[in-house]
mmCIF file of C-alpha atoms in Angstrom:
data_model
loop_
_atom_site.group_PDB
_atom_site.id
_atom_site.type_symbol
_atom_site.label_atom_id
_atom_site.label_comp_id
_atom_site.label_asym_id
_atom_site.label_seq_id
_atom_site.Cartn_x
_atom_site.Cartn_y
_atom_site.Cartn_z
ATOM 1 C CA MET A 3 -1.290 0.463 10.603
ATOM 2 C CA SER A 4 -3.595 -0.038 7.616
ATOM 3 C CA TRP A 5 -5.762 2.922 8.613
ATOM 4 C CA LEU A 6 -2.729 5.197 8.907
ATOM 5 C CA VAL A 7 -1.449 4.118 5.490
ATOM 6 C CA LEU A 8 -4.935 4.604 4.040
ATOM 7 C CA VAL A 9 -5.197 8.153 5.401
ATOM 8 C CA LEU A 10 -1.726 9.056 4.089
ATOM 9 C CA SER A 11 -2.679 7.568 0.715
ATOM 10 C CA GLY A 12 -5.778 9.755 0.701
ATOM 11 C CA VAL A 13 -3.609 12.809 1.344
ATOM 12 C CA LEU A 14 -1.397 11.775 -1.564
ATOM 13 C CA GLU A 15 -4.497 11.500 -3.727
ATOM 14 C CA ALA A 16 -5.103 15.211 -3.135
ATOM 15 C CA VAL A 17 -1.461 15.894 -3.999
ATOM 16 C CA TRP A 18 -1.622 14.055 -7.324
ATOM 17 C CA ALA A 19 -4.988 15.560 -8.245
ATOM 18 C CA THR A 20 -3.685 19.064 -7.632
ATOM 19 C CA ALA A 21 -0.410 18.336 -9.443
ATOM 20 C CA LEU A 22 -2.391 16.971 -12.389
ATOM 21 C CA SER A 23 -4.287 20.238 -12.734
ATOM 22 C CA ARG A 24 -1.064 22.226 -12.487
ATOM 23 C CA SER A 25 0.744 20.071 -15.060
ATOM 24 C CA GLU A 26 -1.271 21.761 -17.817
ATOM 25 C CA GLY A 27 -1.767 18.544 -19.766
ATOM 26 C CA PHE A 28 1.669 17.192 -18.791
ATOM 27 C CA THR A 29 3.420 20.148 -20.428
ATOM 28 C CA ARG A 30 5.084 21.278 -17.176
ATOM 29 C CA LEU A 31 7.780 18.934 -15.897
ATOM 30 C CA GLY A 32 7.668 19.619 -12.129
ATOM 31 C CA PRO A 33 3.945 19.084 -11.593
ATOM 32 C CA SER A 34 3.982 16.133 -14.017
ATOM 33 C CA VAL A 35 6.714 14.354 -12.041
ATOM 34 C CA LEU A 36 4.975 15.165 -8.737
ATOM 35 C CA PHE A 37 1.756 13.739 -10.180
ATOM 36 C CA LEU A 38 3.426 10.448 -11.154
ATOM 37 C CA VAL A 39 5.250 9.996 -7.846
ATOM 38 C CA ALA A 40 2.222 10.895 -5.703
ATOM 39 C CA LEU A 41 -0.031 8.677 -7.843
ATOM 40 C CA ALA A 42 2.276 5.674 -7.485
ATOM 41 C CA LEU A 43 2.631 6.129 -3.728
ATOM 42 C CA SER A 44 -1.093 6.758 -3.246
ATOM 43 C CA MET A 45 -2.113 3.655 -5.186
ATOM 44 C CA SER A 46 0.519 1.549 -3.428
ATOM 45 C CA GLY A 47 -0.748 2.685 -0.046
ATOM 46 C CA LEU A 48 -4.339 1.968 -1.030
ATOM 47 C CA ALA A 49 -3.355 -1.519 -2.176
ATOM 48 C CA PHE A 50 -1.485 -2.100 1.114
ATOM 49 C CA ALA A 51 -4.470 -0.967 3.193
ATOM 50 C CA MET A 52 -6.835 -3.208 1.221
ATOM 51 C CA ARG A 53 -4.926 -6.262 2.408
ATOM 52 C CA GLU A 54 -6.578 -5.807 5.823
ATOM 53 C CA LEU A 55 -9.524 -3.451 5.259
ATOM 54 C CA PRO A 56 -12.643 -4.093 3.165
ATOM 55 C CA VAL A 57 -12.373 -2.842 -0.411
ATOM 56 C CA GLY A 58 -15.517 -0.696 -0.254
ATOM 57 C CA THR A 59 -14.539 1.031 2.959
ATOM 58 C CA SER A 60 -10.938 1.502 1.841
ATOM 59 C CA TYR A 61 -11.877 3.021 -1.489
ATOM 60 C CA ALA A 62 -14.573 5.292 -0.049
ATOM 61 C CA VAL A 63 -12.251 6.615 2.662
ATOM 62 C CA TRP A 64 -9.387 7.104 0.179
ATOM 63 C CA VAL A 65 -11.569 8.981 -2.292
ATOM 64 C CA GLY A 66 -13.273 10.967 0.465
ATOM 65 C CA ILE A 67 -10.021 12.192 1.975
ATOM 66 C CA GLY A 68 -8.642 13.055 -1.439
ATOM 67 C CA ALA A 69 -11.798 14.872 -2.508
ATOM 68 C CA VAL A 70 -12.111 16.898 0.688
ATOM 69 C CA LEU A 71 -8.456 17.943 0.715
ATOM 70 C CA THR A 72 -8.425 18.748 -3.008
ATOM 71 C CA MET A 73 -11.588 20.821 -2.682
ATOM 72 C CA THR A 74 -10.313 22.581 0.443
ATOM 73 C CA TYR A 75 -7.014 23.450 -1.229
ATOM 74 C CA ALA A 76 -8.834 24.736 -4.311
ATOM 75 C CA MET A 77 -11.104 26.917 -2.185
ATOM 76 C CA VAL A 78 -8.216 28.311 -0.122
ATOM 77 C CA THR A 79 -6.180 29.173 -3.224
ATOM 78 C CA GLY A 80 -9.154 30.678 -5.031
ATOM 79 C CA ALA A 81 -9.245 28.084 -7.808
ATOM 80 C CA GLU A 82 -12.703 27.048 -6.607
ATOM 81 C CA SER A 83 -15.426 29.372 -5.359
ATOM 82 C CA LEU A 84 -16.367 29.187 -1.695
ATOM 83 C CA SER A 85 -19.981 28.962 -0.585
ATOM 84 C CA ALA A 86 -21.906 27.776 2.435
ATOM 85 C CA LEU A 87 -23.553 25.028 0.381
ATOM 86 C CA LYS A 88 -20.176 23.705 -0.797
ATOM 87 C CA LEU A 89 -18.911 23.682 2.792
ATOM 88 C CA ILE A 90 -21.980 21.708 3.870
ATOM 89 C CA CYS A 91 -21.349 19.187 1.086
ATOM 90 C CA VAL A 92 -17.691 18.831 2.061
ATOM 91 C CA ALA A 93 -18.763 18.353 5.697
ATOM 92 C CA ALA A 94 -21.139 15.607 4.548
ATOM 93 C CA ILE A 95 -18.225 13.800 2.877
ATOM 94 C CA VAL A 96 -16.161 14.110 6.071
ATOM 95 C CA GLY A 97 -19.089 12.767 8.079
ATOM 96 C CA GLY A 98 -19.410 9.807 5.738
ATOM 97 C CA VAL A 99 -15.725 8.980 5.982
ATOM 98 C CA VAL A 100 -15.770 9.209 9.780
ATOM 99 C CA GLY A 101 -18.884 7.036 9.828
ATOM 100 C CA LEU A 102 -17.132 4.347 7.800
ATOM 101 C CA LYS A 103 -14.295 4.315 10.326
ATOM 102 C CA VAL A 104 -16.418 4.154 13.481
ATOM 103 C CA LEU A 105 -19.173 1.798 12.325
ATOM 104 C CA PRO A 106 -18.602 -1.931 12.740
#
């Protein structure tokens, strides 16, 4: 259960990061509200997962999922340039996150 909550919290991290960029310094109401809600839920989920999972692993997985999804979304929408080197770096983050899950 903790791993599922952690993964969902990582997804919400990507949501709040993207909403933060779209809030234009908190001058747009919709993205600002989405940012606050997603941030609260993401942090709550991370805190829940840390009750059973090690802090280092939890935080690294949470950040990794959020970073990969945020970067992927930015590349798909054209907000971030796409290159083979960036894709390799994103794949390295995914590999690290998977490694943290499968290693004892």
